[in-house]
CSV table of C-alpha atoms and ligand atoms in Angstrom, one decimal:
chain,number,residue,atom,x,y,z
L,264,MET,CA,-18.0,-28.8,-21.4
L,265,PHE,CA,-21.0,-27.1,-19.9
L,266,ARG,CA,-23.8,-29.5,-21.0
L,267,ASN,CA,-23.4,-31.8,-18.1
L,268,LEU,CA,-22.5,-29.3,-15.4
L,269,SER,CA,-24.8,-29.5,-12.5
L,270,GLY,CA,-24.9,-29.6,-8.7
L,271,HIS,CA,-22.6,-26.5,-8.4
L,272,THR,CA,-23.9,-25.1,-5.2
L,273,ASN,CA,-23.5,-21.7,-3.6
L,274,ASP,CA,-20.9,-21.3,-0.8
L,275,PRO,CA,-22.3,-20.1,2.5
L,276,ILE,CA,-21.7,-16.4,1.6
L,277,GLU,CA,-23.4,-16.6,-1.7
L,278,ALA,CA,-26.2,-18.6,-0.2
L,279,LEU,CA,-26.9,-15.9,2.3
L,280,PHE,CA,-27.1,-13.3,-0.5
L,281,VAL,CA,-29.7,-15.4,-2.3
L,282,ARG,CA,-31.8,-15.8,0.9
L,283,LEU,CA,-31.5,-12.0,1.4
L,284,ALA,CA,-32.6,-11.2,-2.1
L,285,GLU,CA,-35.6,-13.6,-1.8
L,286,ASP,CA,-36.8,-12.1,1.4
L,287,THR,CA,-39.6,-9.7,0.5
L,288,ASP,CA,-40.0,-8.1,4.0
L,289,ALA,CA,-39.8,-4.4,3.6
L,290,ASN,CA,-37.8,-4.0,6.8
L,291,LYS,CA,-35.2,-6.7,6.2
L,292,ILE,CA,-31.8,-5.8,7.6
L,293,ASP,CA,-28.6,-6.6,5.5
L,294,LEU,CA,-25.6,-6.8,7.9
L,295,GLY,CA,-23.8,-9.1,5.5
L,296,ILE,CA,-21.6,-7.5,2.8
L,297,GLY,CA,-18.7,-5.4,4.0
L,298,VAL,CA,-19.7,-1.9,3.0
L,299,PHE,CA,-20.3,1.3,5.1
L,300,ARG,CA,-23.8,2.6,5.0
L,301,ASP,CA,-24.9,6.0,6.2
L,302,ALA,CA,-28.0,6.6,8.4
L,303,THR,CA,-30.3,6.5,5.3
L,304,GLY,CA,-28.9,3.1,4.2
L,305,LYS,CA,-26.9,4.4,1.3
L,306,VAL,CA,-23.3,3.5,0.5
L,307,PRO,CA,-22.1,7.0,0.1
L,308,VAL,CA,-19.4,8.3,-2.2
L,309,MET,CA,-16.9,10.4,-0.3
L,310,ARG,CA,-16.8,14.0,-1.2
L,311,ALA,CA,-13.0,13.7,-1.6
L,312,VAL,CA,-13.5,10.9,-4.1
L,313,ARG,CA,-16.1,12.9,-6.2
L,314,GLU,CA,-13.8,15.9,-6.2
L,315,ALA,CA,-10.8,13.8,-7.3
L,316,GLU,CA,-12.9,12.4,-10.1
L,317,HIS,CA,-13.7,15.9,-11.3
L,318,ARG,CA,-10.1,16.9,-11.3
L,319,LEU,CA,-9.0,13.7,-13.1
L,320,PHE,CA,-11.6,14.4,-15.8
L,321,GLU,CA,-10.3,17.9,-16.3
L,322,GLN,CA,-6.7,16.6,-16.7
L,323,ASP,CA,-7.8,14.8,-19.8
L,324,LEU,CA,-5.5,11.8,-19.0
L,325,PRO,CA,-4.5,9.1,-21.4
L,326,LYS,CA,-6.2,5.6,-21.4
L,327,SER,CA,-3.3,3.6,-22.9
L,328,TYR,CA,-2.1,0.4,-21.2
L,329,MET,CA,-0.1,0.5,-18.0
L,330,SER,CA,2.4,-2.1,-16.8
L,331,PRO,CA,1.0,-5.3,-15.1
L,332,LEU,CA,2.4,-3.7,-11.9
L,333,GLY,CA,-0.3,-1.1,-12.3
L,334,ASN,CA,-0.2,2.5,-11.1
L,335,ALA,CA,3.3,3.2,-9.6
L,336,GLU,CA,2.2,6.5,-8.0
L,337,TYR,CA,-0.6,4.7,-6.2
L,338,CYS,CA,1.8,2.0,-5.0
L,339,ALA,CA,4.2,4.6,-3.5
L,340,ASP,CA,1.2,6.4,-1.9
L,341,ILE,CA,-0.2,3.3,-0.3
L,342,GLU,CA,3.2,2.0,0.8
L,343,ALA,CA,3.7,5.3,2.6
L,344,LEU,CA,0.2,5.3,4.1
L,345,ALA,CA,0.6,1.8,5.5
L,346,LEU,CA,4.3,1.8,6.5
L,347,GLY,CA,5.0,5.6,7.0
L,348,ALA,CA,6.8,7.6,4.4
L,349,ASP,CA,10.1,7.4,6.3
L,350,HIS,CA,10.1,3.7,7.0
L,351,ARG,CA,13.5,2.3,6.4
L,352,VAL,CA,12.0,-0.5,4.3
L,353,ILE,CA,11.0,2.2,1.8
L,354,LYS,CA,14.1,4.3,2.2
L,355,ASP,CA,16.4,1.2,1.7
L,356,GLY,CA,14.4,0.2,-1.4
L,357,ARG,CA,13.5,-3.2,0.1
L,358,ILE,CA,9.8,-3.1,-1.1
L,359,VAL,CA,8.4,-4.0,-4.5
L,360,SER,CA,4.7,-3.5,-5.2
L,361,ALA,CA,1.9,-4.0,-7.7
L,362,GLN,CA,-1.3,-2.1,-7.8
L,363,THR,CA,-3.9,-4.8,-8.1
L,364,PRO,CA,-7.7,-5.0,-8.8
L,365,GLY,CA,-8.4,-4.7,-5.0
L,366,ALA,CA,-6.9,-6.7,-2.2
L,367,GLY,CA,-8.8,-9.8,-3.1
L,368,SER,CA,-6.7,-10.0,-6.3
L,369,ALA,CA,-3.6,-9.1,-4.3
L,370,LEU,CA,-4.2,-12.1,-2.0
L,371,ARG,CA,-4.7,-14.4,-4.9
L,372,ALA,CA,-1.6,-13.1,-6.7
L,373,GLY,CA,0.4,-13.3,-3.5
L,374,ALA,CA,-0.7,-16.9,-3.1
L,375,GLU,CA,0.3,-17.6,-6.7
L,376,LEU,CA,3.7,-16.0,-6.2
L,377,VAL,CA,4.4,-18.1,-3.1
L,378,GLN,CA,3.1,-21.3,-4.8
L,379,THR,CA,5.6,-20.6,-7.7
L,380,LEU,CA,8.6,-19.9,-5.4
L,381,SER,CA,7.9,-22.3,-2.5
L,382,PRO,CA,5.0,-24.7,-3.1
L,383,GLN,CA,5.7,-26.6,0.1
L,384,SER,CA,4.9,-23.5,2.2
L,385,VAL,CA,1.9,-24.1,4.5
L,386,VAL,CA,-0.4,-21.1,4.9
L,387,TRP,CA,-1.6,-20.5,8.5
L,388,VAL,CA,-5.0,-18.8,8.8
L,389,SER,CA,-6.9,-17.7,11.8
L,390,ASP,CA,-10.0,-19.5,13.0
L,391,PRO,CA,-12.4,-18.0,12.2
L,392,VAL,CA,-11.4,-16.3,9.0
L,393,TRP,CA,-13.0,-14.4,6.1
L,394,GLY,CA,-14.1,-17.3,3.9
L,395,HIS,CA,-12.9,-15.9,0.6
L,396,GLN,CA,-9.4,-15.7,1.9
L,397,LEU,CA,-9.3,-19.5,2.1
L,398,GLU,CA,-10.3,-19.8,-1.5
L,399,PHE,CA,-7.4,-17.6,-2.8
L,400,PHE,CA,-4.8,-19.8,-1.1
L,401,GLU,CA,-6.5,-23.1,-1.9
L,402,LYS,CA,-6.9,-22.2,-5.5
L,403,ALA,CA,-3.2,-21.5,-5.8
L,404,GLY,CA,-2.6,-25.1,-4.6
L,405,LEU,CA,-1.2,-24.2,-1.2
L,406,THR,CA,-1.9,-26.2,1.9
L,407,LEU,CA,-3.8,-24.4,4.7
L,408,ARG,CA,-3.7,-24.9,8.5
L,409,THR,CA,-5.7,-22.9,11.0
L,410,TYR,CA,-4.5,-21.4,14.2
L,411,ARG,CA,-6.8,-20.7,17.1
L,412,TYR,CA,-7.7,-17.1,17.3
L,413,TYR,CA,-11.1,-16.3,18.7
L,414,ASP,CA,-13.5,-18.0,21.1
L,415,GLN,CA,-16.8,-16.9,19.7
L,416,LEU,CA,-19.2,-18.1,22.5
L,417,ASN,CA,-17.1,-16.2,25.1
L,418,SER,CA,-16.3,-13.3,22.8
L,419,VAL,CA,-12.5,-13.3,23.6
L,420,LEU,CA,-9.2,-13.6,21.8
L,421,ASP,CA,-7.6,-17.0,22.3
L,422,PHE,CA,-4.0,-15.7,22.3
L,423,ALA,CA,-2.6,-18.6,24.2
L,424,GLY,CA,-4.1,-21.0,21.7
L,425,MET,CA,-2.7,-18.9,18.8
L,426,VAL,CA,0.8,-18.9,20.2
L,427,GLU,CA,0.7,-22.6,20.9
L,428,ASP,CA,-0.5,-23.4,17.4
L,429,LEU,CA,2.0,-21.2,15.7
L,430,GLN,CA,4.9,-23.0,17.4
L,431,SER,CA,4.4,-25.6,14.7
L,432,MET,CA,5.2,-23.2,11.8
L,433,GLN,CA,8.1,-24.3,9.7
L,434,ALA,CA,10.6,-22.2,7.8
L,435,ASP,CA,9.0,-20.4,4.8
L,436,ASP,CA,5.5,-21.1,6.0
L,437,LEU,CA,3.1,-18.1,5.5
L,438,LEU,CA,1.4,-16.6,8.5
L,439,LEU,CA,-1.7,-14.7,7.4
L,440,LEU,CA,-2.6,-11.9,9.7
L,441,HIS,CA,-5.2,-9.1,9.5
L,442,GLY,CA,-3.4,-5.8,10.1
L,443,CYS,CA,-6.4,-4.3,11.8
L,444,CYS,CA,-10.1,-4.7,12.2
L,445,HIS,CA,-9.9,-8.5,11.9
L,446,ASN,CA,-12.5,-10.0,9.5
L,447,PRO,CA,-14.8,-11.5,10.7
L,448,THR,CA,-14.3,-10.9,14.5
L,449,GLY,CA,-13.2,-7.3,14.9
L,450,GLN,CA,-10.8,-8.7,17.5
L,451,ASP,CA,-7.3,-7.3,17.1
L,452,LEU,CA,-4.0,-8.0,18.8
L,453,ASP,CA,-2.6,-5.4,21.1
L,454,LEU,CA,1.0,-4.1,20.4
L,455,ALA,CA,2.5,-6.5,23.0
L,456,GLN,CA,0.8,-9.4,21.3
L,457,TRP,CA,2.0,-8.2,17.9
L,458,ARG,CA,5.5,-8.2,19.4
L,459,THR,CA,5.2,-11.8,20.7
L,460,ILE,CA,4.0,-13.0,17.2
L,461,ALA,CA,6.7,-11.1,15.4
L,462,ASP,CA,9.3,-12.8,17.6
L,463,LEU,CA,7.7,-16.1,17.0
L,464,VAL,CA,7.8,-15.5,13.3
L,465,VAL,CA,11.5,-14.7,13.4
L,466,ALA,CA,12.2,-17.7,15.6
L,467,ARG,CA,10.3,-20.1,13.3
L,468,GLN,CA,11.7,-18.4,10.1
L,469,ALA,CA,8.1,-18.0,8.8
L,470,ILE,CA,6.9,-15.3,6.5
L,471,PRO,CA,4.1,-13.0,7.6
L,472,PHE,CA,1.4,-12.1,5.0
L,473,VAL,CA,-0.3,-9.0,6.5
L,474,ASP,CA,-3.7,-8.1,5.0
L,475,ILE,CA,-5.0,-4.6,5.7
L,476,ALA,CA,-8.5,-3.8,4.4
L,477,TYR,CA,-9.8,-1.4,7.0
L,478,GLN,CA,-7.1,1.2,7.7
L,479,GLY,CA,-8.8,4.1,9.5
L,480,PHE,CA,-11.9,2.2,10.6
L,481,GLY,CA,-10.4,1.1,14.0
L,482,ALA,CA,-8.6,3.6,16.2
L,483,GLY,CA,-7.3,5.9,13.4
L,484,ILE,CA,-5.3,5.9,10.2
L,485,GLU,CA,-1.9,5.8,12.0
L,486,GLU,CA,-3.0,3.8,15.0
L,487,ASP,CA,-4.4,1.0,12.8
L,488,VAL,CA,-1.1,0.2,11.3
L,489,GLN,CA,1.1,0.1,14.4
L,490,GLY,CA,1.2,-3.7,14.4
L,491,LEU,CA,2.1,-3.8,10.7
L,492,ARG,CA,4.9,-1.3,11.2
L,493,LEU,CA,6.3,-3.2,14.2
L,494,PHE,CA,6.4,-6.3,12.0
L,495,ALA,CA,8.1,-4.4,9.2
L,496,ASP,CA,10.7,-3.3,11.7
L,497,THR,CA,11.2,-6.8,13.1
L,498,VAL,CA,10.9,-9.5,10.4
L,499,PRO,CA,13.4,-9.9,7.6
L,500,GLN,CA,10.8,-10.5,4.8
L,501,MET,CA,7.0,-10.1,4.5
L,502,LEU,CA,4.1,-9.9,2.1
L,503,LEU,CA,1.6,-7.2,2.4
L,504,THR,CA,-1.8,-6.5,0.9
L,505,VAL,CA,-3.7,-3.2,1.3
L,506,SER,CA,-7.3,-2.6,0.1
L,507,SER,CA,-8.5,0.9,-0.8
L,508,SER,CA,-12.1,-0.4,-1.1
L,509,LYS,CA,-13.3,0.6,2.4
L,510,SER,CA,-10.9,3.3,3.4
L,511,PHE,CA,-11.7,5.3,0.3
L,512,GLY,CA,-15.2,3.9,-0.3
L,513,ILE,CA,-14.3,2.9,-3.9
L,514,TYR,CA,-15.3,-0.8,-3.7
L,515,ARG,CA,-16.2,-1.4,-7.3
L,516,GLU,CA,-13.3,0.6,-8.7
L,517,ARG,CA,-11.0,-2.2,-7.6
L,518,ALA,CA,-7.8,-0.7,-6.2
L,519,GLY,CA,-5.4,-2.6,-3.9
L,520,LEU,CA,-1.7,-3.2,-3.2
L,521,LEU,CA,0.4,-6.3,-3.2
L,522,SER,CA,3.9,-5.7,-1.8
L,523,VAL,CA,6.9,-7.9,-1.1
L,524,ILE,CA,9.4,-6.7,1.5
L,525,VAL,CA,12.7,-8.5,0.8
L,526,PRO,CA,15.4,-9.3,3.3
L,527,GLU,CA,18.4,-6.9,3.6
L,528,ASP,CA,20.7,-9.5,2.0
L,529,ALA,CA,18.3,-10.3,-0.9
L,530,ARG,CA,20.5,-10.9,-3.9
L,531,ASP,CA,18.4,-9.5,-6.7
L,532,ILE,CA,15.4,-7.3,-6.0
L,533,GLY,CA,14.9,-6.9,-9.8
L,534,SER,CA,14.1,-10.6,-10.0
L,535,VAL,CA,11.5,-10.2,-7.2
L,536,ARG,CA,9.9,-7.4,-9.2
L,537,ARG,CA,9.9,-9.3,-12.4
L,538,SER,CA,8.5,-12.4,-10.7
L,539,LEU,CA,5.7,-10.3,-9.2
L,540,ARG,CA,5.0,-8.7,-12.6
L,541,ASP,CA,4.9,-12.1,-14.4
L,542,THR,CA,2.6,-13.5,-11.7
L,543,VAL,CA,0.0,-10.8,-12.0
L,544,ARG,CA,0.2,-10.7,-15.8
L,545,GLN,CA,-0.4,-14.5,-16.0
L,546,LEU,CA,-3.4,-14.2,-13.6
L,547,TYR,CA,-5.3,-11.2,-14.9
L,548,PHE,CA,-3.0,-9.3,-17.2
L,549,MET,CA,-3.5,-5.8,-15.8
L,550,ALA,CA,-5.4,-3.9,-13.2
L,551,PRO,CA,-7.9,-1.1,-13.9
L,552,ASN,CA,-6.6,2.4,-13.2
L,553,HIS,CA,-9.5,4.6,-12.2
L,554,GLY,CA,-9.7,3.7,-8.5
L,555,ALA,CA,-5.9,4.0,-8.2
L,556,ALA,CA,-5.9,7.3,-9.9
L,557,ILE,CA,-8.6,8.6,-7.6
L,558,VAL,CA,-6.5,7.5,-4.5
L,559,HIS,CA,-3.4,9.1,-5.9
L,560,GLU,CA,-5.2,12.4,-6.7
L,561,ILE,CA,-6.4,12.5,-3.1
L,562,LEU,CA,-3.1,11.6,-1.5
L,563,SER,CA,-1.2,14.0,-3.6
L,564,SER,CA,-3.6,17.0,-3.1
L,565,PRO,CA,-3.3,18.4,0.4
L,566,ASP,CA,-6.9,19.8,0.4
L,567,LEU,CA,-8.3,16.5,-0.7
L,568,GLU,CA,-6.2,14.5,1.7
L,569,THR,CA,-7.5,16.7,4.6
L,570,LEU,CA,-11.1,16.2,3.4
L,571,TRP,CA,-10.6,12.4,3.1
L,572,ARG,CA,-9.1,12.1,6.6
L,573,GLN,CA,-12.0,14.1,8.0
L,574,GLU,CA,-14.6,12.0,6.2
L,575,LEU,CA,-12.9,8.8,7.3
L,576,GLY,CA,-12.9,10.1,10.8
L,577,GLU,CA,-16.7,10.7,10.5
L,578,ILE,CA,-17.2,7.1,9.4
L,579,ARG,CA,-15.1,5.8,12.3
L,580,GLU,CA,-17.2,7.9,14.7
L,581,HIS,CA,-20.4,6.4,13.2
L,582,VAL,CA,-19.0,2.9,13.6
L,583,ASP,CA,-18.1,3.7,17.2
L,584,ASN,CA,-21.6,5.0,17.9
L,585,MET,CA,-23.2,2.0,16.5
L,586,ARG,CA,-21.0,-0.3,18.6
L,587,THR,CA,-22.0,1.6,21.7
L,588,ALA,CA,-25.7,1.6,20.8
L,589,LEU,CA,-25.7,-2.1,20.2
L,590,ARG,CA,-23.9,-2.8,23.4
L,591,THR,CA,-26.3,-0.6,25.3
L,592,THR,CA,-29.4,-2.3,23.9
L,593,ILE,CA,-28.0,-5.8,24.4
L,594,GLU,CA,-27.1,-5.1,28.0
L,595,ARG,CA,-30.4,-3.4,28.8
L,596,LEU,CA,-32.4,-6.3,27.4
L,597,ASN,CA,-30.2,-9.1,28.8
L,598,PRO,CA,-29.5,-8.1,32.4
L,599,GLY,CA,-26.2,-9.5,33.5
L,600,PHE,CA,-24.9,-10.1,30.0
L,601,ASP,CA,-21.5,-8.3,29.3
L,602,ALA,CA,-21.4,-7.0,25.8
L,603,ALA,CA,-18.3,-4.8,26.3
L,604,PHE,CA,-16.5,-6.8,23.6
L,605,LEU,CA,-18.6,-4.9,21.0
L,606,GLU,CA,-17.0,-1.6,22.0
L,607,GLN,CA,-13.5,-3.1,22.5
L,608,GLN,CA,-13.4,-4.7,19.0
L,609,ASN,CA,-12.5,-2.7,15.9
L,610,GLY,CA,-13.9,-1.8,12.5
L,611,MET,CA,-16.8,-3.1,10.5
L,612,PHE,CA,-17.4,-6.5,12.1
L,613,SER,CA,-18.0,-8.4,15.3
L,614,CYS,CA,-19.4,-11.9,15.7
L,615,LEU,CA,-22.4,-12.4,18.0
L,616,PRO,CA,-22.0,-15.2,20.4
L,617,ILE,CA,-24.7,-17.3,18.9
L,618,SER,CA,-24.8,-20.6,17.0
L,619,ALA,CA,-25.5,-21.1,13.2
L,620,ASP,CA,-29.0,-22.3,14.1
L,621,GLU,CA,-29.7,-19.3,16.2
L,622,GLN,CA,-28.5,-17.1,13.3
L,623,LEU,CA,-31.0,-18.8,11.0
L,624,LEU,CA,-33.7,-18.0,13.7
L,625,LEU,CA,-32.8,-14.3,13.4
L,626,GLU,CA,-33.3,-14.5,9.6
L,627,ARG,CA,-36.6,-16.2,10.0
L,628,GLU,CA,-38.1,-14.2,12.8
L,629,PHE,CA,-36.5,-10.8,12.4
L,630,HIS,CA,-35.3,-10.7,8.8
L,631,ILE,CA,-31.7,-10.0,9.9
L,632,TYR,CA,-29.0,-11.3,7.6
L,633,MET,CA,-25.4,-11.7,8.6
L,634,LEU,CA,-22.4,-13.7,7.3
L,635,PRO,CA,-21.2,-17.0,8.8
L,636,HIS,CA,-20.0,-16.9,12.4
L,637,ALA,CA,-22.9,-14.5,13.1
L,638,ARG,CA,-20.7,-11.7,11.6
L,639,VAL,CA,-22.5,-8.4,12.0
L,640,ASN,CA,-21.5,-5.5,9.9
L,641,VAL,CA,-21.9,-2.7,12.5
L,642,ALA,CA,-20.9,-0.1,9.9
L,643,ALA,CA,-24.0,-1.0,7.9
L,644,MET,CA,-26.4,-0.4,10.7
L,645,ASN,CA,-28.4,2.6,11.7
L,646,ALA,CA,-29.7,3.3,15.2
L,647,ALA,CA,-33.1,1.7,14.6
L,648,GLN,CA,-31.5,-1.5,13.1
L,649,SER,CA,-29.1,-1.7,16.0
L,650,ALA,CA,-32.2,-1.6,18.4
L,651,THR,CA,-33.9,-4.4,16.4
L,652,LEU,CA,-30.7,-6.5,16.5
L,653,GLY,CA,-30.4,-6.0,20.2
L,654,GLU,CA,-34.0,-7.2,20.6
L,655,ALA,CA,-33.4,-10.2,18.3
L,656,PHE,CA,-30.4,-11.2,20.3
L,657,ALA,CA,-32.4,-11.1,23.5
L,658,TYR,CA,-35.1,-13.2,21.9
L,659,VAL,CA,-32.4,-15.8,20.8
L,660,ARG,CA,-31.1,-16.0,24.4
L,661,ALA,CA,-34.5,-16.4,25.8
L,662,GLN,CA,-35.1,-19.3,23.4
L,663,ARG,CA,-31.8,-20.8,24.4
L,664,ALA,CA,-32.7,-20.6,28.0
L,665,ALA,CA,-35.9,-22.5,27.2
L,666,GLU,CA,-34.1,-25.1,25.0
L,667,PRO,CA,-30.5,-25.1,26.3
L,668,HIS,CA,-29.2,-27.6,23.7
L,669,GLN,CA,-29.4,-24.8,21.0
L,670,ALA,CA,-26.3,-23.0,22.3
L,671,SER,CA,-23.8,-25.6,21.2
L,672,ALA,CA,-25.3,-26.1,17.8
N,238,PLP,C1,-9.6,-8.9,5.3
N,238,PLP,C2,-9.9,-8.5,3.9
N,238,PLP,N1,-9.0,-8.6,3.0
N,238,PLP,C3,-9.2,-8.3,1.7
N,238,PLP,C4,-10.5,-7.9,1.3
N,238,PLP,C5,-10.7,-7.6,-0.2
N,238,PLP,O1,-11.0,-6.3,-0.4
N,238,PLP,P1,-11.0,-5.7,-1.9
N,238,PLP,O2,-10.7,-6.8,-2.9
N,238,PLP,O3,-12.3,-5.1,-2.1
N,238,PLP,O4,-9.9,-4.7,-2.0
N,238,PLP,C6,-11.5,-7.8,2.2
N,238,PLP,C7,-12.9,-7.5,1.8
N,238,PLP,O5,-13.8,-7.6,2.5
N,238,PLP,C8,-11.2,-8.2,3.6
N,238,PLP,O6,-12.1,-8.1,4.5
C-alpha cells in the first residue's frame, strides 16, 4: 500500500509552513497560522481558562465515554452565546447540536451529513476562501461553486458580484458564509447586506451554512453575531458551526459546535439528531471533552465569564491597535495610498493588495510569511513587526512601479 506512494506534495498552506521552518533568519515574521500572539510573541493562555482548569481538576470529574454528540452543556452554552439565550430557535426546540473536535471537524461532519441527505446539493463558497474549508466539502463528495466576494487588488467587497452569482443557487444548495471576521479577507457584510442575502436564500430555497470562528474578535461578542441572528430569524433551516479555538484561546484542545436548525414544520427532529449522531460517530467516533469542559466551566461561572469577556476585549483592542498601526505605517510610506480597509475590516486577517509573486518577494527580502492571498494575521503582529510589514509593502510597491507587469501576476 505505501511502498509505491510518492509525489504527494504539500498544499500551499503546508508548503508555507515548511518554508517558514527552513528560514533561519532570527527575525523572521510568522503571520501565517491563525493564532493570537501577545506583544512578546507568545500564544497566551487566558487567565479564565487556567482558572477553569484548576476548578475542573478539583471537581475530580469522571473520564468515561460521552455520547458521539459530545458535551451537551457545552452545546447549550455555545448555542446561547451565538444565537442569544432567548432566541426562539432555542426556545422552540428547533436546534440540534453536536460538540465536535473544533469547527474544522464540524465543517467536515456537516458536509458529510449534507452529502448523506442531499448529495446533489452544490456548496457555494466565497472567492477567496480559507483553503481547508474547500477540502472538507470536496472530501465529502459535494460539488463546489464559488461566488464573487472580495476584490483583492482594490481591497473592497464585491457585493454586486456576490448577489449576481448567488442568483444561480438551486433549492437545497448550501451557501457557506463566515459569520464574522471573514477568513481570509477580514471583510464582513453589513447588516443590510446580510438582510439581502437572507432574502435571496429564502427566495432560492437554499440552506445557509454559517461558520463562526472569531466571535469577539471583530466589533464585540454580541455585535459579531448580528448577521447570524438575523439569518436565524429569517431562514427556515440552517447549519451552523462555531469554533472555540480563538475566542477561548484553546486551539489544541479541540472544541467546536455543529448545529442544525430545522424548519418549524420538520416532521421528526429526533431523526435529525440521530442522523447527526451517526454521522459524527462514523467519522471520528467521539470528540475530546477537555476543551468543552473548560468553556462550560467559564460560561457557567459568573466570575470566570466576566474575566473571559474582559480578556477577549483586551485581545480585540490589541488587534484594533495593530490594524491602526499597520494602516498608519503603510500610508506614511506610500503617500496617496489609502489603507483604510485595514481598519474597516474585522478580526485576525486582512489580505494585502499584492500578487503571489510579490508575496514571495516579501518572504525572500524581509522574511515575512503569510498565507495565500497575502493573508496577514494582524493578531499575530507586534508593533515592530507591523512597522517592518509596512516597509516591506512600500518596497513591493516601489518594485511594482519599476516593473509594472508584477502587479497582475
Ligand atoms: C473560518 C474558520 N472556520 C473554522 C476554523 C476551524 O477552527 P477549529 O477547527 O480550530 O475550531 C477556522 C480556523 O482557522 C476558520 O478560520
